[in-house]
XYZ file of N, CA and C in Angstrom:
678
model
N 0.854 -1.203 0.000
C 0.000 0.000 0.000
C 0.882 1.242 0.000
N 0.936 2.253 -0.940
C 1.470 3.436 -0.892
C 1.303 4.672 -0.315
N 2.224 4.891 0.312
C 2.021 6.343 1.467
C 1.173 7.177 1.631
N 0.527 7.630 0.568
C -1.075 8.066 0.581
C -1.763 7.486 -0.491
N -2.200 6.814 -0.291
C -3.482 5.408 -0.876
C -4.550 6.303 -0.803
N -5.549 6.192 -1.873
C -6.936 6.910 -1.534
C -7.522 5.491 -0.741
N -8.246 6.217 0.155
C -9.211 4.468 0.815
C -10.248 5.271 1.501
N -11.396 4.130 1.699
C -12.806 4.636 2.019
C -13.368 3.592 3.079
N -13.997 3.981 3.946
C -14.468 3.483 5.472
C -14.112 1.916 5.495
N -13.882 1.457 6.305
C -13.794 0.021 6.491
C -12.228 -0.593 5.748
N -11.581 0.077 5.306
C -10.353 -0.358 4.561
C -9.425 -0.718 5.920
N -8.962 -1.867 5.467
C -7.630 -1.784 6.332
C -6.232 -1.064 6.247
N -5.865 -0.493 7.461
C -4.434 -0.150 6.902
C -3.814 -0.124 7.791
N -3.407 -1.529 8.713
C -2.435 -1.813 9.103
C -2.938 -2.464 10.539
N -1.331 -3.397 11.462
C -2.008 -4.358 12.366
C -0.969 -3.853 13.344
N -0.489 -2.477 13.554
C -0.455 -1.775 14.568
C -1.560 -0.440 15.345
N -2.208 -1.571 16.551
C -3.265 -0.481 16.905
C -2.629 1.116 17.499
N -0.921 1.213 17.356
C -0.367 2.241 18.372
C -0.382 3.505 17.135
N -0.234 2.895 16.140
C 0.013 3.881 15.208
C -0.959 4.419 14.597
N -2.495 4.210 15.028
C -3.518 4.645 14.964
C -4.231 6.077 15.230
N -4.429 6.754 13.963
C -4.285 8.541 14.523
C -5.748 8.454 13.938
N -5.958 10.393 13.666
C -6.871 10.900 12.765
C -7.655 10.129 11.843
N -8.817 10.074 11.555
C -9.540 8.833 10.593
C -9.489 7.944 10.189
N -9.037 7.269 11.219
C -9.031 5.694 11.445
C -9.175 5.513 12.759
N -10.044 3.776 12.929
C -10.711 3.385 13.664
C -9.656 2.118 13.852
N -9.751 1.008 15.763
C -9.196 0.221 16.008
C -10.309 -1.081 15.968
N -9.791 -2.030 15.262
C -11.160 -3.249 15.505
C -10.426 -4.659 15.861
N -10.443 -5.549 16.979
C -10.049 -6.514 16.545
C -8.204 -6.220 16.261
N -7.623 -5.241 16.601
C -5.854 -4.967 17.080
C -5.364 -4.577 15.317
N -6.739 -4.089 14.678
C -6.527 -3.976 13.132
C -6.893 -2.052 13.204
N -5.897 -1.599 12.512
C -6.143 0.006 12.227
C -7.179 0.080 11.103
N -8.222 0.131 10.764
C -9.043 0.500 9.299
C -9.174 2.426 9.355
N -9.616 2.360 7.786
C -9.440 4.122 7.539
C -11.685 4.271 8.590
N -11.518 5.390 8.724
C -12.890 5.773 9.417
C -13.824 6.755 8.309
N -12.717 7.146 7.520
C -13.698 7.911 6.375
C -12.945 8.276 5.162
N -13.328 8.576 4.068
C -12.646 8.541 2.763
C -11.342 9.619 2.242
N -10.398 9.352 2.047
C -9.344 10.361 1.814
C -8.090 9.337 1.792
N -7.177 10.249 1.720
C -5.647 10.218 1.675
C -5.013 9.040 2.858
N -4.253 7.967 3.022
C -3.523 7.755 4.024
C -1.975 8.821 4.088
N -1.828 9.136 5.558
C -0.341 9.555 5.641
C 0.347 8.579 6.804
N 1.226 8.149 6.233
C 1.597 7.040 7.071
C 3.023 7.404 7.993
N 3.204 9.209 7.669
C 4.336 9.475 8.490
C 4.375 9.720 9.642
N 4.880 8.490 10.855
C 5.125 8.578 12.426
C 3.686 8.142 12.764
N 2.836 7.567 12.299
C 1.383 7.144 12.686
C 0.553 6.968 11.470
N -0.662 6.535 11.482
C -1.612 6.341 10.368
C -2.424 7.247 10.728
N -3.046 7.847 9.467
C -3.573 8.651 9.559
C -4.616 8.998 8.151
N -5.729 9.649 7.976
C -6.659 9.781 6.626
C -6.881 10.846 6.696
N -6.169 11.636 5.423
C -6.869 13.032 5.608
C -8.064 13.337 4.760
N -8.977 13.452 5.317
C -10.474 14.144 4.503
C -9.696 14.886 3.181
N -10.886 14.289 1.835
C -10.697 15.119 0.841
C -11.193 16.072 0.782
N -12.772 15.836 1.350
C -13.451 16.984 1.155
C -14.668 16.377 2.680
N -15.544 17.056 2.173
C -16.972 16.905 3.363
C -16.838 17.305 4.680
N -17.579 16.957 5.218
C -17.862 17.349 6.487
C -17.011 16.747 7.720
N -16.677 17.962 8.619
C -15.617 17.053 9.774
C -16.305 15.643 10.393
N -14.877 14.721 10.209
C -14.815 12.999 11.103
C -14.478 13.339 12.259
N -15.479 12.912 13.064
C -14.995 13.103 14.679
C -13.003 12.414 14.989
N -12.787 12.255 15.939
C -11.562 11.645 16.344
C -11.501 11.849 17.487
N -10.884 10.469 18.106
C -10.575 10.485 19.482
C -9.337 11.611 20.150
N -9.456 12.620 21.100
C -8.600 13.320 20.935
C -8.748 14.728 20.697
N -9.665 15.005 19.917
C -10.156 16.038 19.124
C -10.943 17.337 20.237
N -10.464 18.666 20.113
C -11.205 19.050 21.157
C -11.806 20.233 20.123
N -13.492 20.161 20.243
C -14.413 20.297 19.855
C -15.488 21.179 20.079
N -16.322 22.625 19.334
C -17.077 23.300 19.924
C -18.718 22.655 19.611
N -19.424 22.406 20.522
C -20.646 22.114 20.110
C -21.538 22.487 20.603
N -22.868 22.091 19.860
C -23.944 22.753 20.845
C -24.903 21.672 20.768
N -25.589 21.692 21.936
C -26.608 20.763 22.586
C -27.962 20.936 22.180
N -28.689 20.178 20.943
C -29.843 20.027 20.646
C -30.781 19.257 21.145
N -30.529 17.964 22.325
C -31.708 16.932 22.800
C -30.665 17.039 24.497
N -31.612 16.849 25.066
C -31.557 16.365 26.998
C -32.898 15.028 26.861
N -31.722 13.957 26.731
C -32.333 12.595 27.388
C -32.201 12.176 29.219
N -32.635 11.694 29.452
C -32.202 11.461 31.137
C -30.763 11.248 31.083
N -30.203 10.487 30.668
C -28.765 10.917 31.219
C -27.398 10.953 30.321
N -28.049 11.339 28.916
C -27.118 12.026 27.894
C -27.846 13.180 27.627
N -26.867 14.438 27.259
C -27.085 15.557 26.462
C -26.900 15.158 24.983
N -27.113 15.525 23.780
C -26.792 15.281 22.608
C -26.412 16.598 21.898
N -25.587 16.500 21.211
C -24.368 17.535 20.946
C -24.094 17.666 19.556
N -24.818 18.806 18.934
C -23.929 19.399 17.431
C -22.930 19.402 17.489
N -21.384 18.533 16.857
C -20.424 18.823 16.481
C -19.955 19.347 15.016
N -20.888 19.823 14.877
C -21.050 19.946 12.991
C -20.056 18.994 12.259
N -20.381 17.862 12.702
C -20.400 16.270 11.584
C -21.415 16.243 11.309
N -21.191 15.106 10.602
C -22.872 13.997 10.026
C -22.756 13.000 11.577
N -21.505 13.259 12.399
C -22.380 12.215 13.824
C -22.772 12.993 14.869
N -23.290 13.143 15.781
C -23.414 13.580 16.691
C -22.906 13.342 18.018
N -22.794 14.009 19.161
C -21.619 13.923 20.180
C -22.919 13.646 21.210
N -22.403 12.630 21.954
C -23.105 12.371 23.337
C -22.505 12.713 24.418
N -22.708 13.721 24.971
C -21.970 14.062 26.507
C -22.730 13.276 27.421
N -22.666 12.224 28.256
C -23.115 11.507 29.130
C -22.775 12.420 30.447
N -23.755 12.057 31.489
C -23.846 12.799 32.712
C -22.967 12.923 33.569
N -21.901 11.428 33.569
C -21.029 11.254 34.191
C -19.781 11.874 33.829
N -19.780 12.613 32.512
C -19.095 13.516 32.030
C -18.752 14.869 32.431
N -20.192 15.151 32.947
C -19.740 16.718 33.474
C -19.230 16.640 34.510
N -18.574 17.703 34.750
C -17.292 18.219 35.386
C -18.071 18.334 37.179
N -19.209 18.488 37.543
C -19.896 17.838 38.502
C -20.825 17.342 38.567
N -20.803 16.931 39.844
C -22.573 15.692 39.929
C -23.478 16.168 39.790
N -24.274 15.400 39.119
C -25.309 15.479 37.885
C -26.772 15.131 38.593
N -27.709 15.718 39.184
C -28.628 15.147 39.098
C -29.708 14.914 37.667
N -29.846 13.243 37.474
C -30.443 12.994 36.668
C -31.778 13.388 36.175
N -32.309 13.401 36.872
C -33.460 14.028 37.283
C -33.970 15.431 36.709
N -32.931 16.367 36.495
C -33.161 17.916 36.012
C -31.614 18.174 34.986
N -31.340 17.254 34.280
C -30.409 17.419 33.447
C -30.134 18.955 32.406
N -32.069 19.646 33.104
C -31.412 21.191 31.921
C -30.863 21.928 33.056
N -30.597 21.559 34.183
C -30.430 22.505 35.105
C -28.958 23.042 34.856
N -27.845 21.904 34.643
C -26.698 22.048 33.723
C -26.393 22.519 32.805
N -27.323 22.234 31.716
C -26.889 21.977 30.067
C -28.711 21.811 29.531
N -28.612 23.039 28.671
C -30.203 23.112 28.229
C -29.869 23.033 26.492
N -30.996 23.010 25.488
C -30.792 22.930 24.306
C -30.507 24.215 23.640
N -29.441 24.653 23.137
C -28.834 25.848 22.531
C -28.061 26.001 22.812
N -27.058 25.647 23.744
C -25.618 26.316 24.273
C -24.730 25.443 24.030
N -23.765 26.486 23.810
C -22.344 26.325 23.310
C -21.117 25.355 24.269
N -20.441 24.500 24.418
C -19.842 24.109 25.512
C -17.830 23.368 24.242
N -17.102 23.464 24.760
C -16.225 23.424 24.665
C -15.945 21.992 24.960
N -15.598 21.091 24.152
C -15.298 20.123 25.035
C -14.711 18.529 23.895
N -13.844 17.640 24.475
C -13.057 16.747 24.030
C -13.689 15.838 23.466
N -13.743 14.895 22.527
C -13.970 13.403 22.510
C -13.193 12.633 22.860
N -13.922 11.687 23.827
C -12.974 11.381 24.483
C -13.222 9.765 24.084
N -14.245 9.200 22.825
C -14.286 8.482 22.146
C -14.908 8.205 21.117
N -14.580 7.302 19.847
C -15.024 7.071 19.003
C -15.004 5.549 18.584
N -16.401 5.020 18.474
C -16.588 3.524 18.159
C -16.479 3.247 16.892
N -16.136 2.152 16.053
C -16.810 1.580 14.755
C -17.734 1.769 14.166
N -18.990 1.776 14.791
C -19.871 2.327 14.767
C -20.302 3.722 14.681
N -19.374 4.904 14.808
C -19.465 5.933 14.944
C -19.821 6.858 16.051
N -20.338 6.108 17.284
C -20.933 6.374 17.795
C -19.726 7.720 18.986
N -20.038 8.708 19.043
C -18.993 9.797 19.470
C -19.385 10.304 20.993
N -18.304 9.597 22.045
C -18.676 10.338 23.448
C -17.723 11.256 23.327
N -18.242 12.451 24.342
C -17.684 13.544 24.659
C -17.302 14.060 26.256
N -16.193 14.882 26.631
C -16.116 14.775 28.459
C -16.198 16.445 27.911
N -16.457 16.947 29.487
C -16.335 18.436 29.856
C -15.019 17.888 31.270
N -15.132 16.924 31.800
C -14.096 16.597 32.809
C -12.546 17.197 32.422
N -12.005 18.086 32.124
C -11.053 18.252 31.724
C -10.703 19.701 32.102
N -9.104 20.050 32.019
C -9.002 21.831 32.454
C -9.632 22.303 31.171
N -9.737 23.596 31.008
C -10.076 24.432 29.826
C -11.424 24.391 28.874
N -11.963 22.812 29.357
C -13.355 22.498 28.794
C -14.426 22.783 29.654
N -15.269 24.005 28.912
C -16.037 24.521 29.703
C -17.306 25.035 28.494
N -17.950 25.455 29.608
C -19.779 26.242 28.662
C -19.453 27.217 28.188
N -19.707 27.878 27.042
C -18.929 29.015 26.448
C -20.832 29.932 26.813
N -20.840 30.780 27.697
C -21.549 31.485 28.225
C -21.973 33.139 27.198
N -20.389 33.429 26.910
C -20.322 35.334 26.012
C -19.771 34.684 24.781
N -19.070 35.787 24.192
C -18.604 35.494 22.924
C -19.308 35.231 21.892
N -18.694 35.103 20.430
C -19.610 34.602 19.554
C -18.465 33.487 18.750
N -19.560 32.657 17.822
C -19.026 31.163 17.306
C -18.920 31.772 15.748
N -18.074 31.228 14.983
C -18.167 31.209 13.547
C -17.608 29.937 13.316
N -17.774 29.554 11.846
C -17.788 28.481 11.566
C -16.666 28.570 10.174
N -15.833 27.591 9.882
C -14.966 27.196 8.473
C -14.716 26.048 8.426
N -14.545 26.108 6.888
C -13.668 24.984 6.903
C -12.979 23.800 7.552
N -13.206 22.675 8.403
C -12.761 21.951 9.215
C -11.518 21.766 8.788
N -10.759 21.377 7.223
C -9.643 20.989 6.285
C -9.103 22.719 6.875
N -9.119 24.032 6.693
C -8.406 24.985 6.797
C -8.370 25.235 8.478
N -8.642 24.657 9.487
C -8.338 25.008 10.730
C -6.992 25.053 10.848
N -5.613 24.087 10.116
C -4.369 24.141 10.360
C -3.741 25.249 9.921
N -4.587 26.321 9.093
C -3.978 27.278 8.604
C -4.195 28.384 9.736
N -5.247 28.549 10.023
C -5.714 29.595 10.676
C -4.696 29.498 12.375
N -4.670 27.935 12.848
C -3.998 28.108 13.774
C -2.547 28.065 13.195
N -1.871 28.192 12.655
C -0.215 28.233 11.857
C 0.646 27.230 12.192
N 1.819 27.368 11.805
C 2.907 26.624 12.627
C 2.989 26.809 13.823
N 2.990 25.792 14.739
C 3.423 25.906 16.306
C 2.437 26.798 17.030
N 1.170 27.302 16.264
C 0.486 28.248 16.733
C 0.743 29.712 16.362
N 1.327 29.683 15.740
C 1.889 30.971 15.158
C 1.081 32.254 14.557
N 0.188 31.699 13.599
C -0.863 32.637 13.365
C -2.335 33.220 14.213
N -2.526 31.889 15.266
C -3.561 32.387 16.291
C -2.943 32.999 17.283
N -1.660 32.684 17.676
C -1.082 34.027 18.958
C -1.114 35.341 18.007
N -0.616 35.554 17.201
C -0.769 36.541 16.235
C -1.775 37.439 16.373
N -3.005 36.856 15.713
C -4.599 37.274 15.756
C -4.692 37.418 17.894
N -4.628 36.947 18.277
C -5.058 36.834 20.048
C -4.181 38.121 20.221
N -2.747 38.259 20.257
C -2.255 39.640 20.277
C -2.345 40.849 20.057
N -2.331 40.955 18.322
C -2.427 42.148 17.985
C -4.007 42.961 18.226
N -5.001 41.779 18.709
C -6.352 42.136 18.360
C -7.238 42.295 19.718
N -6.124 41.767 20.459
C -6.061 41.627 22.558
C -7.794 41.287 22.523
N -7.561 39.623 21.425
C -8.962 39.069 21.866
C -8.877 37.528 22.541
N -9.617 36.830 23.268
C -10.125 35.576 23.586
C -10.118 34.538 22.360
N -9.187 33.615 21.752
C -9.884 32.676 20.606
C -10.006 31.339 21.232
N -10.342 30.818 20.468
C -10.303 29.188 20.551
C -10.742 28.586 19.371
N -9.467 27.587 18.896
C -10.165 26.617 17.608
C -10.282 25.291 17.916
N -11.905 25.098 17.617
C -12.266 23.695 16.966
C -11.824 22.858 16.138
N -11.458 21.818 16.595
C -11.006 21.117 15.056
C -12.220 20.889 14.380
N -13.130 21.243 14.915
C -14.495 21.061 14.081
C -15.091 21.899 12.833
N -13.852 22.972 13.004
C -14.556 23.879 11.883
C -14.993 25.025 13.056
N -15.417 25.046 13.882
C -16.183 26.094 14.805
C -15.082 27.143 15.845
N -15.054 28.460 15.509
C -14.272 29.109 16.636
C -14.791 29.796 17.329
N -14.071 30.244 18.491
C -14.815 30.639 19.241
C -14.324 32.524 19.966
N -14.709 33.339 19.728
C -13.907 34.798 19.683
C -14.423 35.275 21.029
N -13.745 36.465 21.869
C -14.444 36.992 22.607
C -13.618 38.467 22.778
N -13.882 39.387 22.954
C -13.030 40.620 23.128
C -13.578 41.989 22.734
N -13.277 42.893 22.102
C -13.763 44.201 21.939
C -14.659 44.372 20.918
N -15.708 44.663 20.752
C -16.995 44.256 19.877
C -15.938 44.941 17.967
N -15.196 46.076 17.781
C -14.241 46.101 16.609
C -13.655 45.531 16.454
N -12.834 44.962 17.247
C -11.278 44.499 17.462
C -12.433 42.373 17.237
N -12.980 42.194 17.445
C -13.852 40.648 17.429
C -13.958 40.629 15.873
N -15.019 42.158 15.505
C -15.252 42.255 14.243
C -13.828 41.773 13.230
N -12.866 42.459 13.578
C -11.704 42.437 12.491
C -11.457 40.924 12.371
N -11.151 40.273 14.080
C -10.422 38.900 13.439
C -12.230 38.015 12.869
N -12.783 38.209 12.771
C -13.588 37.251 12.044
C -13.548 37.480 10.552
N -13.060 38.568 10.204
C -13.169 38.915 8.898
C -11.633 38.688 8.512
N -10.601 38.689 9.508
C -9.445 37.834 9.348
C -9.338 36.445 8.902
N -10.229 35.759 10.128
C -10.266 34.497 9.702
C -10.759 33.883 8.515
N -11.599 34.577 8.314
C -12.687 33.770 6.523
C -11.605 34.796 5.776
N -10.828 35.741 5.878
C -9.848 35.739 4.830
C -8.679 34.528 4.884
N -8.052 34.447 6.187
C -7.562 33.255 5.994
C -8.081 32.138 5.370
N -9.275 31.587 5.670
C -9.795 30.152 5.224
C -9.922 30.695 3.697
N -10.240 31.917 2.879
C -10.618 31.851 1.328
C -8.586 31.978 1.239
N -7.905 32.614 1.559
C -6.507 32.184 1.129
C -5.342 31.142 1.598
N -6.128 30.448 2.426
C -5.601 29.200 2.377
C -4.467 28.345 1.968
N -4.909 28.656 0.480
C -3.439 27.661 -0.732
C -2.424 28.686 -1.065
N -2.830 29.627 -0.200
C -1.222 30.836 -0.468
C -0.097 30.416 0.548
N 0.976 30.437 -0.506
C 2.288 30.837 -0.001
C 2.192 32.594 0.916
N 3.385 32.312 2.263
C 3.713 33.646 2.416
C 2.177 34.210 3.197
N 1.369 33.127 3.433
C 0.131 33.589 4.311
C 0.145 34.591 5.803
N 1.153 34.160 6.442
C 1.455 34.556 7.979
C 1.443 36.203 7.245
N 3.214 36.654 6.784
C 3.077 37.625 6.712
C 2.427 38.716 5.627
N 1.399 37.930 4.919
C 0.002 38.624 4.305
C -1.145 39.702 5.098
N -1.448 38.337 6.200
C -1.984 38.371 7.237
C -1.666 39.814 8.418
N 0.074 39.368 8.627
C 0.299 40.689 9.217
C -0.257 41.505 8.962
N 0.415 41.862 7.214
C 0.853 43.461 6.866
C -1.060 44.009 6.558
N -2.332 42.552 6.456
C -3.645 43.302 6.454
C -4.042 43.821 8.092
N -3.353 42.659 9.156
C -3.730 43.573 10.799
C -3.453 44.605 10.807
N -2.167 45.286 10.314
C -1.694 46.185 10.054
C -2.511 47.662 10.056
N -2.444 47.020 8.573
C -3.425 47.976 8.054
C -4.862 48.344 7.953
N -5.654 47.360 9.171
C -6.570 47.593 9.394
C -6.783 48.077 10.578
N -5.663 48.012 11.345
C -5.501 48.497 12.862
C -5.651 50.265 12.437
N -4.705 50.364 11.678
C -4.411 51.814 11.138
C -5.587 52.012 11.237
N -6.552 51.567 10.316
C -7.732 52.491 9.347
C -8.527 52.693 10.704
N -8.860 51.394 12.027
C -9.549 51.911 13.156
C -9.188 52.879 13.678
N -7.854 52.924 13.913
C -6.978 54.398 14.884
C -7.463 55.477 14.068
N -7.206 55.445 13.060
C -7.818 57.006 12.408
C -9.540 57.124 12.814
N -9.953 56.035 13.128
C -11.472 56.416 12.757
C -12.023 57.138 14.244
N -11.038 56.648 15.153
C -11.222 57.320 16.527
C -10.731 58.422 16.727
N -9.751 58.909 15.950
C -9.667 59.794 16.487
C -9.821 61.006 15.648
């Protein structure tokens, strides 16, 4: 099999379960792909989406929002085609079963990991964790799940960037979903940053593009104040 093989759900690719990453599933001590795309087989297995809608992954930390309260799962938009089950025993405290909206009602935003993924598809989610929490203020936008590696850069490079110069709150989804919070202009700019990032994407020389437009959009606010 060659280093990136196109392959589609249920394929095998390989009988190390350690080297098991991103879109692929463990069955039986066998790695198979979890959804259709590319293998990269460098330092782990791995499938990168060609196109469609984000594949959950174990690992993955995720913005969603809560459309159903069963007795003792919440059910969770991750903007896939699966849906995320936060089970009760998940939240970060004890749960009475009993009044499950008292926690977590249908519409809100919450921050939070998968902390598994079956064969089946079936996707649990924890809030048990530091930093995973109910996103209460702020606002959500949505891209590209495939362009999230751009927007956050090398090593993080382009989201300290945007969080700095713009002295805002971010957070990225690998889901496609971010999450902004900060000065109602200064919010405005990086969202209109970001969907410029995600439409330039396949550019070379992106980071300092990016700059020289903070730049110059910082400018055009300073003049407008004063």
């Amino acid at each position: 099999m060659s280093e990136r093989e196109l392959v589609v759900p249920g394929d095998l690719l390989g009988e190390d379960p350690k080297l098991a990453s991103h879109g692929t599933y463990v069955q039986d001590g066998k790695v198979y792909a979890a959804n259709f795309g590319l293998v990269d087989r460098r330092n782990s297995i791995k499938v990168i989406p060609l196109s469609g809608r984000y594949i959950p992954a174990r690992g993955d930390l995720v913005i969603g929002k809560v459309t159903d309260v069963t007795f003792s799962n919440w059910i969770v938009d991750i903007n896939s085609p699966y849906e995320g089950l936060l089970h009760a025993s998940e939240y970060p405290e004890r749960v009475d079963q009993n009044n499950m909206t008292k926690y977590l009602h249908e519409g809100e935003l919450i921050i939070a990991k998968i902390s598994d993924v079956d064969p089946s598809m079936k996707v649990e989610l924890t809030l048990r964790e530091e930093h995973l929490k109910i996103l209460k203020d702020g606002r959500v936008i949505e891209i590209s799940h495939v362009k999230i590696p751009r927007v956050i850069g090398r090593n993080g490079s382009m989201i300290k960037m945007l969080m700095k110069d713009l002295d805002c709150s971010i957070f990225v989804g690998q889901n496609g979903r971010i999450w902004l919070k900060g000065d109602d202009k200064k919010a405005d700019l990086a969202i209109r940053t970001i969907f410029k990032i995600e439409r330039e994407a396949h550019t070379s020389g992106l980071t300092d593009k990016i700059k020289e437009y903070l730049k110059n959009e910082l400018e055009v606010m300073r003049n407008q104040n004063e």
